[in-house]
Amino acid sequence: MNYSLIVVRYAKAFFDLCNEKNLLKEVKPEAENFLSIVKESSEFRELLSSPIIFKSQKRRIFQSLFKEKYSSYTLSFFDLIIDNRREPFLADIFRYFLELIRKHLGIKIVTLSSATEIDPALLSAIKEQLAKVLHKTIEVEGRIQPEIIGGFVVRIDNTQFDGSVSTSLKKLKQKLIKA
């Protein structure tokens, strides 16, 4: 993803502060939670992008939503963002911030797509095996895609391992057509 200079500067500054204070592991779940709120709530996305709502109102809304759940550093960061009218960039800032944390902590994101919900024991075993092979800590993003019928598809960076039933059926169909 290509990030603007604004996003990179704010994310790096917040990362440097959190790293200096040894708060990366504390702030990481806050950033992930914030991004899930942005993803799930269209009203919140409208709040972030609205030029009509005053800074003081946005600050009160952020305080009421996050004061009990987030660290004082994150709350102060929100205030800085709002003061500088950068809240439309906040989701991208946190996405890049999480990228910086993962890179710093040696965490690799793996996307695992399956037709149904994966059993937690199987998911844990897959994470262990991938961690051994990649020599990294693994975070799995799960996606349910019924169209793959069965099996699963694992994507790591630009590499995809496809063990899905739908792909196997397509390959079989191609072989039968050629024969």
PDB file of N, CA, C and O in Angstrom, residues 98-151:
ATOM      1  N   LEU A  98       0.947  -0.113  12.566  1.00  0.00           N
ATOM      2  CA  LEU A  98       0.964  -1.567  12.808  1.00  0.00           C
ATOM      3  C   LEU A  98       1.997  -2.263  11.927  1.00  0.00           C
ATOM      4  O   LEU A  98       2.642  -3.215  12.364  1.00  0.00           O
ATOM      5  N   GLU A  99       2.163  -1.803  10.686  1.00  0.00           N
ATOM      6  CA  GLU A  99       3.208  -2.364   9.828  1.00  0.00           C
ATOM      7  C   GLU A  99       4.580  -2.161  10.455  1.00  0.00           C
ATOM      8  O   GLU A  99       5.421  -3.069  10.443  1.00  0.00           O
ATOM      9  N   LEU A 100       4.820  -0.967  10.988  1.00  0.00           N
ATOM     10  CA  LEU A 100       6.106  -0.677  11.632  1.00  0.00           C
ATOM     11  C   LEU A 100       6.325  -1.568  12.852  1.00  0.00           C
ATOM     12  O   LEU A 100       7.428  -2.087  13.064  1.00  0.00           O
ATOM     13  N   ILE A 101       5.280  -1.767  13.645  1.00  0.00           N
ATOM     14  CA  ILE A 101       5.384  -2.635  14.822  1.00  0.00           C
ATOM     15  C   ILE A 101       5.698  -4.061  14.400  1.00  0.00           C
ATOM     16  O   ILE A 101       6.589  -4.706  14.962  1.00  0.00           O
ATOM     17  N   ARG A 102       4.960  -4.566  13.417  1.00  0.00           N
ATOM     18  CA  ARG A 102       5.181  -5.949  12.974  1.00  0.00           C
ATOM     19  C   ARG A 102       6.593  -6.131  12.435  1.00  0.00           C
ATOM     20  O   ARG A 102       7.245  -7.136  12.720  1.00  0.00           O
ATOM     21  N   LYS A 103       7.059  -5.165  11.690  1.00  0.00           N
ATOM     22  CA  LYS A 103       8.416  -5.255  11.156  1.00  0.00           C
ATOM     23  C   LYS A 103       9.432  -5.240  12.303  1.00  0.00           C
ATOM     24  O   LYS A 103      10.370  -6.039  12.322  1.00  0.00           O
ATOM     25  N   HIS A 104       9.231  -4.368  13.255  1.00  0.00           N
ATOM     26  CA  HIS A 104      10.136  -4.246  14.403  1.00  0.00           C
ATOM     27  C   HIS A 104      10.145  -5.512  15.266  1.00  0.00           C
ATOM     28  O   HIS A 104      11.194  -5.943  15.741  1.00  0.00           O
ATOM     29  N   LEU A 105       8.973  -6.104  15.469  1.00  0.00           N
ATOM     30  CA  LEU A 105       8.855  -7.286  16.324  1.00  0.00           C
ATOM     31  C   LEU A 105       9.043  -8.595  15.552  1.00  0.00           C
ATOM     32  O   LEU A 105       8.995  -9.671  16.143  1.00  0.00           O
ATOM     33  N   GLY A 106       9.252  -8.519  14.235  1.00  0.00           N
ATOM     34  CA  GLY A 106       9.449  -9.725  13.437  1.00  0.00           C
ATOM     35  C   GLY A 106       8.188 -10.553  13.280  1.00  0.00           C
ATOM     36  O   GLY A 106       8.235 -11.780  13.288  1.00  0.00           O
ATOM     37  N   ILE A 107       7.059  -9.880  13.131  1.00  0.00           N
ATOM     38  CA  ILE A 107       5.766 -10.564  12.989  1.00  0.00           C
ATOM     39  C   ILE A 107       5.394 -10.594  11.510  1.00  0.00           C
ATOM     40  O   ILE A 107       5.475  -9.585  10.812  1.00  0.00           O
ATOM     41  N   LYS A 108       4.977 -11.762  11.045  1.00  0.00           N
ATOM     42  CA  LYS A 108       4.569 -11.941   9.653  1.00  0.00           C
ATOM     43  C   LYS A 108       3.061 -12.169   9.616  1.00  0.00           C
ATOM     44  O   LYS A 108       2.523 -12.968  10.372  1.00  0.00           O
ATOM     45  N   ILE A 109       2.372 -11.464   8.724  1.00  0.00           N
ATOM     46  CA  ILE A 109       0.927 -11.636   8.541  1.00  0.00           C
ATOM     47  C   ILE A 109       0.693 -12.718   7.495  1.00  0.00           C
ATOM     48  O   ILE A 109       1.274 -12.681   6.411  1.00  0.00           O
ATOM     49  N   VAL A 110      -0.144 -13.678   7.842  1.00  0.00           N
ATOM     50  CA  VAL A 110      -0.509 -14.757   6.937  1.00  0.00           C
ATOM     51  C   VAL A 110      -2.027 -14.728   6.787  1.00  0.00           C
ATOM     52  O   VAL A 110      -2.755 -14.665   7.780  1.00  0.00           O
ATOM     53  N   THR A 111      -2.500 -14.754   5.551  1.00  0.00           N
ATOM     54  CA  THR A 111      -3.938 -14.795   5.292  1.00  0.00           C
ATOM     55  C   THR A 111      -4.323 -16.240   5.016  1.00  0.00           C
ATOM     56  O   THR A 111      -3.749 -16.886   4.147  1.00  0.00           O
ATOM     57  N   LEU A 112      -5.278 -16.732   5.790  1.00  0.00           N
ATOM     58  CA  LEU A 112      -5.732 -18.111   5.666  1.00  0.00           C
ATOM     59  C   LEU A 112      -7.210 -18.098   5.300  1.00  0.00           C
ATOM     60  O   LEU A 112      -8.048 -17.655   6.080  1.00  0.00           O
ATOM     61  N   SER A 113      -7.515 -18.536   4.090  1.00  0.00           N
ATOM     62  CA  SER A 113      -8.895 -18.578   3.619  1.00  0.00           C
ATOM     63  C   SER A 113      -9.392 -20.015   3.636  1.00  0.00           C
ATOM     64  O   SER A 113      -8.679 -20.926   3.212  1.00  0.00           O
ATOM     65  N   SER A 114     -10.607 -20.189   4.128  1.00  0.00           N
ATOM     66  CA  SER A 114     -11.203 -21.520   4.159  1.00  0.00           C
ATOM     67  C   SER A 114     -12.701 -21.395   3.870  1.00  0.00           C
ATOM     68  O   SER A 114     -13.264 -20.308   3.937  1.00  0.00           O
ATOM     69  N   ALA A 115     -13.323 -22.527   3.578  1.00  0.00           N
ATOM     70  CA  ALA A 115     -14.752 -22.533   3.262  1.00  0.00           C
ATOM     71  C   ALA A 115     -15.600 -22.314   4.516  1.00  0.00           C
ATOM     72  O   ALA A 115     -16.685 -21.751   4.452  1.00  0.00           O
ATOM     73  N   THR A 116     -15.110 -22.767   5.656  1.00  0.00           N
ATOM     74  CA  THR A 116     -15.833 -22.634   6.920  1.00  0.00           C
ATOM     75  C   THR A 116     -14.865 -22.156   8.004  1.00  0.00           C
ATOM     76  O   THR A 116     -13.669 -22.052   7.777  1.00  0.00           O
ATOM     77  N   GLU A 117     -15.399 -21.926   9.178  1.00  0.00           N
ATOM     78  CA  GLU A 117     -14.575 -21.529  10.327  1.00  0.00           C
ATOM     79  C   GLU A 117     -13.570 -22.643  10.630  1.00  0.00           C
ATOM     80  O   GLU A 117     -13.917 -23.816  10.634  1.00  0.00           O
ATOM     81  N   ILE A 118     -12.327 -22.261  10.881  1.00  0.00           N
ATOM     82  CA  ILE A 118     -11.278 -23.248  11.150  1.00  0.00           C
ATOM     83  C   ILE A 118     -11.222 -23.531  12.642  1.00  0.00           C
ATOM     84  O   ILE A 118     -11.295 -22.619  13.467  1.00  0.00           O
ATOM     85  N   ASP A 119     -11.088 -24.810  12.970  1.00  0.00           N
ATOM     86  CA  ASP A 119     -10.971 -25.244  14.354  1.00  0.00           C
ATOM     87  C   ASP A 119      -9.756 -24.563  14.994  1.00  0.00           C
ATOM     88  O   ASP A 119      -8.672 -24.544  14.401  1.00  0.00           O
ATOM     89  N   PRO A 120      -9.908 -23.998  16.198  1.00  0.00           N
ATOM     90  CA  PRO A 120      -8.789 -23.301  16.842  1.00  0.00           C
ATOM     91  C   PRO A 120      -7.535 -24.161  17.025  1.00  0.00           C
ATOM     92  O   PRO A 120      -6.413 -23.666  16.908  1.00  0.00           O
ATOM     93  N   ALA A 121      -7.701 -25.457  17.283  1.00  0.00           N
ATOM     94  CA  ALA A 121      -6.542 -26.342  17.439  1.00  0.00           C
ATOM     95  C   ALA A 121      -5.782 -26.465  16.110  1.00  0.00           C
ATOM     96  O   ALA A 121      -4.543 -26.441  16.089  1.00  0.00           O
ATOM     97  N   LEU A 122      -6.519 -26.605  15.013  1.00  0.00           N
ATOM     98  CA  LEU A 122      -5.899 -26.691  13.694  1.00  0.00           C
ATOM     99  C   LEU A 122      -5.219 -25.365  13.347  1.00  0.00           C
ATOM    100  O   LEU A 122      -4.091 -25.358  12.824  1.00  0.00           O
ATOM    101  N   LEU A 123      -5.866 -24.270  13.662  1.00  0.00           N
ATOM    102  CA  LEU A 123      -5.294 -22.950  13.403  1.00  0.00           C
ATOM    103  C   LEU A 123      -3.983 -22.768  14.174  1.00  0.00           C
ATOM    104  O   LEU A 123      -2.998 -22.278  13.632  1.00  0.00           O
ATOM    105  N   SER A 124      -3.974 -23.211  15.399  1.00  0.00           N
ATOM    106  CA  SER A 124      -2.773 -23.136  16.222  1.00  0.00           C
ATOM    107  C   SER A 124      -1.644 -23.983  15.628  1.00  0.00           C
ATOM    108  O   SER A 124      -0.483 -23.555  15.580  1.00  0.00           O
ATOM    109  N   ALA A 125      -1.988 -25.177  15.160  1.00  0.00           N
ATOM    110  CA  ALA A 125      -0.988 -26.056  14.543  1.00  0.00           C
ATOM    111  C   ALA A 125      -0.431 -25.439  13.258  1.00  0.00           C
ATOM    112  O   ALA A 125       0.788 -25.503  13.004  1.00  0.00           O
ATOM    113  N   ILE A 126      -1.285 -24.824  12.468  1.00  0.00           N
ATOM    114  CA  ILE A 126      -0.839 -24.167  11.234  1.00  0.00           C
ATOM    115  C   ILE A 126       0.108 -23.017  11.573  1.00  0.00           C
ATOM    116  O   ILE A 126       1.165 -22.858  10.948  1.00  0.00           O
ATOM    117  N   LYS A 127      -0.258 -22.215  12.586  1.00  0.00           N
ATOM    118  CA  LYS A 127       0.603 -21.103  13.008  1.00  0.00           C
ATOM    119  C   LYS A 127       1.970 -21.605  13.461  1.00  0.00           C
ATOM    120  O   LYS A 127       3.000 -21.033  13.106  1.00  0.00           O
ATOM    121  N   GLU A 128       1.984 -22.695  14.229  1.00  0.00           N
ATOM    122  CA  GLU A 128       3.254 -23.264  14.704  1.00  0.00           C
ATOM    123  C   GLU A 128       4.137 -23.698  13.550  1.00  0.00           C
ATOM    124  O   GLU A 128       5.343 -23.426  13.537  1.00  0.00           O
ATOM    125  N   GLN A 129       3.548 -24.411  12.585  1.00  0.00           N
ATOM    126  CA  GLN A 129       4.322 -24.894  11.447  1.00  0.00           C
ATOM    127  C   GLN A 129       4.873 -23.731  10.616  1.00  0.00           C
ATOM    128  O   GLN A 129       6.026 -23.755  10.195  1.00  0.00           O
ATOM    129  N   LEU A 130       4.029 -22.734  10.379  1.00  0.00           N
ATOM    130  CA  LEU A 130       4.483 -21.581   9.605  1.00  0.00           C
ATOM    131  C   LEU A 130       5.581 -20.817  10.343  1.00  0.00           C
ATOM    132  O   LEU A 130       6.529 -20.338   9.731  1.00  0.00           O
ATOM    133  N   ALA A 131       5.455 -20.715  11.664  1.00  0.00           N
ATOM    134  CA  ALA A 131       6.480 -20.037  12.465  1.00  0.00           C
ATOM    135  C   ALA A 131       7.819 -20.759  12.353  1.00  0.00           C
ATOM    136  O   ALA A 131       8.873 -20.124  12.260  1.00  0.00           O
ATOM    137  N   LYS A 132       7.775 -22.101  12.350  1.00  0.00           N
ATOM    138  CA  LYS A 132       9.007 -22.884  12.213  1.00  0.00           C
ATOM    139  C   LYS A 132       9.639 -22.676  10.837  1.00  0.00           C
ATOM    140  O   LYS A 132      10.845 -22.510  10.715  1.00  0.00           O
ATOM    141  N   VAL A 133       8.816 -22.696   9.799  1.00  0.00           N
ATOM    142  CA  VAL A 133       9.323 -22.566   8.433  1.00  0.00           C
ATOM    143  C   VAL A 133       9.847 -21.156   8.166  1.00  0.00           C
ATOM    144  O   VAL A 133      10.908 -20.985   7.571  1.00  0.00           O
ATOM    145  N   LEU A 134       9.113 -20.147   8.613  1.00  0.00           N
ATOM    146  CA  LEU A 134       9.469 -18.763   8.312  1.00  0.00           C
ATOM    147  C   LEU A 134      10.412 -18.126   9.340  1.00  0.00           C
ATOM    148  O   LEU A 134      10.929 -17.045   9.106  1.00  0.00           O
ATOM    149  N   HIS A 135      10.566 -18.797  10.485  1.00  0.00           N
ATOM    150  CA  HIS A 135      11.394 -18.273  11.576  1.00  0.00           C
ATOM    151  C   HIS A 135      10.924 -16.880  12.005  1.00  0.00           C
ATOM    152  O   HIS A 135      11.726 -15.972  12.219  1.00  0.00           O
ATOM    153  N   LYS A 136       9.614 -16.716  12.074  1.00  0.00           N
ATOM    154  CA  LYS A 136       8.997 -15.449  12.470  1.00  0.00           C
ATOM    155  C   LYS A 136       7.794 -15.756  13.352  1.00  0.00           C
ATOM    156  O   LYS A 136       7.255 -16.855  13.338  1.00  0.00           O
ATOM    157  N   THR A 137       7.367 -14.755  14.105  1.00  0.00           N
ATOM    158  CA  THR A 137       6.095 -14.844  14.812  1.00  0.00           C
ATOM    159  C   THR A 137       5.001 -14.647  13.774  1.00  0.00           C
ATOM    160  O   THR A 137       5.116 -13.779  12.905  1.00  0.00           O
ATOM    161  N   ILE A 138       3.954 -15.433  13.867  1.00  0.00           N
ATOM    162  CA  ILE A 138       2.900 -15.418  12.855  1.00  0.00           C
ATOM    163  C   ILE A 138       1.608 -14.853  13.435  1.00  0.00           C
ATOM    164  O   ILE A 138       1.201 -15.204  14.535  1.00  0.00           O
ATOM    165  N   GLU A 139       0.974 -13.967  12.663  1.00  0.00           N
ATOM    166  CA  GLU A 139      -0.388 -13.524  12.948  1.00  0.00           C
ATOM    167  C   GLU A 139      -1.235 -13.967  11.762  1.00  0.00           C
ATOM    168  O   GLU A 139      -0.878 -13.708  10.612  1.00  0.00           O
ATOM    169  N   VAL A 140      -2.340 -14.630  12.066  1.00  0.00           N
ATOM    170  CA  VAL A 140      -3.185 -15.162  11.001  1.00  0.00           C
ATOM    171  C   VAL A 140      -4.435 -14.313  10.856  1.00  0.00           C
ATOM    172  O   VAL A 140      -5.135 -14.049  11.825  1.00  0.00           O
ATOM    173  N   GLU A 141      -4.677 -13.876   9.631  1.00  0.00           N
ATOM    174  CA  GLU A 141      -5.936 -13.224   9.278  1.00  0.00           C
ATOM    175  C   GLU A 141      -6.802 -14.291   8.647  1.00  0.00           C
ATOM    176  O   GLU A 141      -6.454 -14.834   7.604  1.00  0.00           O
ATOM    177  N   GLY A 142      -7.901 -14.625   9.269  1.00  0.00           N
ATOM    178  CA  GLY A 142      -8.784 -15.645   8.728  1.00  0.00           C
ATOM    179  C   GLY A 142      -9.863 -15.043   7.849  1.00  0.00           C
ATOM    180  O   GLY A 142     -10.409 -13.989   8.157  1.00  0.00           O
ATOM    181  N   ARG A 143     -10.145 -15.711   6.760  1.00  0.00           N
ATOM    182  CA  ARG A 143     -11.224 -15.295   5.857  1.00  0.00           C
ATOM    183  C   ARG A 143     -12.053 -16.515   5.512  1.00  0.00           C
ATOM    184  O   ARG A 143     -11.512 -17.576   5.204  1.00  0.00           O
ATOM    185  N   ILE A 144     -13.346 -16.357   5.552  1.00  0.00           N
ATOM    186  CA  ILE A 144     -14.234 -17.438   5.156  1.00  0.00           C
ATOM    187  C   ILE A 144     -14.690 -17.164   3.730  1.00  0.00           C
ATOM    188  O   ILE A 144     -15.268 -16.112   3.438  1.00  0.00           O
ATOM    189  N   GLN A 145     -14.398 -18.121   2.836  1.00  0.00           N
ATOM    190  CA  GLN A 145     -14.764 -18.021   1.431  1.00  0.00           C
ATOM    191  C   GLN A 145     -15.423 -19.338   1.014  1.00  0.00           C
ATOM    192  O   GLN A 145     -14.726 -20.283   0.623  1.00  0.00           O
ATOM    193  N   PRO A 146     -16.742 -19.410   1.113  1.00  0.00           N
ATOM    194  CA  PRO A 146     -17.440 -20.663   0.795  1.00  0.00           C
ATOM    195  C   PRO A 146     -17.163 -21.199  -0.607  1.00  0.00           C
ATOM    196  O   PRO A 146     -17.248 -22.406  -0.837  1.00  0.00           O
ATOM    197  N   GLU A 147     -16.795 -20.316  -1.544  1.00  0.00           N
ATOM    198  CA  GLU A 147     -16.573 -20.749  -2.926  1.00  0.00           C
ATOM    199  C   GLU A 147     -15.367 -21.672  -3.092  1.00  0.00           C
ATOM    200  O   GLU A 147     -15.230 -22.321  -4.128  1.00  0.00           O
ATOM    201  N   ILE A 148     -14.491 -21.783  -2.083  1.00  0.00           N
ATOM    202  CA  ILE A 148     -13.360 -22.705  -2.232  1.00  0.00           C
ATOM    203  C   ILE A 148     -13.748 -24.137  -1.861  1.00  0.00           C
ATOM    204  O   ILE A 148     -12.928 -25.030  -1.955  1.00  0.00           O
ATOM    205  N   ILE A 149     -14.974 -24.352  -1.428  1.00  0.00           N
ATOM    206  CA  ILE A 149     -15.609 -25.639  -1.145  1.00  0.00           C
ATOM    207  C   ILE A 149     -15.007 -26.349   0.066  1.00  0.00           C
ATOM    208  O   ILE A 149     -15.705 -26.735   0.980  1.00  0.00           O
ATOM    209  N   GLY A 150     -13.712 -26.543   0.096  1.00  0.00           N
ATOM    210  CA  GLY A 150     -13.041 -27.222   1.201  1.00  0.00           C
ATOM    211  C   GLY A 150     -11.554 -26.958   1.132  1.00  0.00           C
ATOM    212  O   GLY A 150     -11.054 -26.318   0.202  1.00  0.00           O
ATOM    213  N   GLY A 151     -10.821 -27.419   2.124  1.00  0.00           N
ATOM    214  CA  GLY A 151      -9.389 -27.156   2.181  1.00  0.00           C
ATOM    215  C   GLY A 151      -9.149 -25.717   2.585  1.00  0.00           C
ATOM    216  O   GLY A 151     -10.003 -25.083   3.197  1.00  0.00           O
TER     217      GLY A 151
END
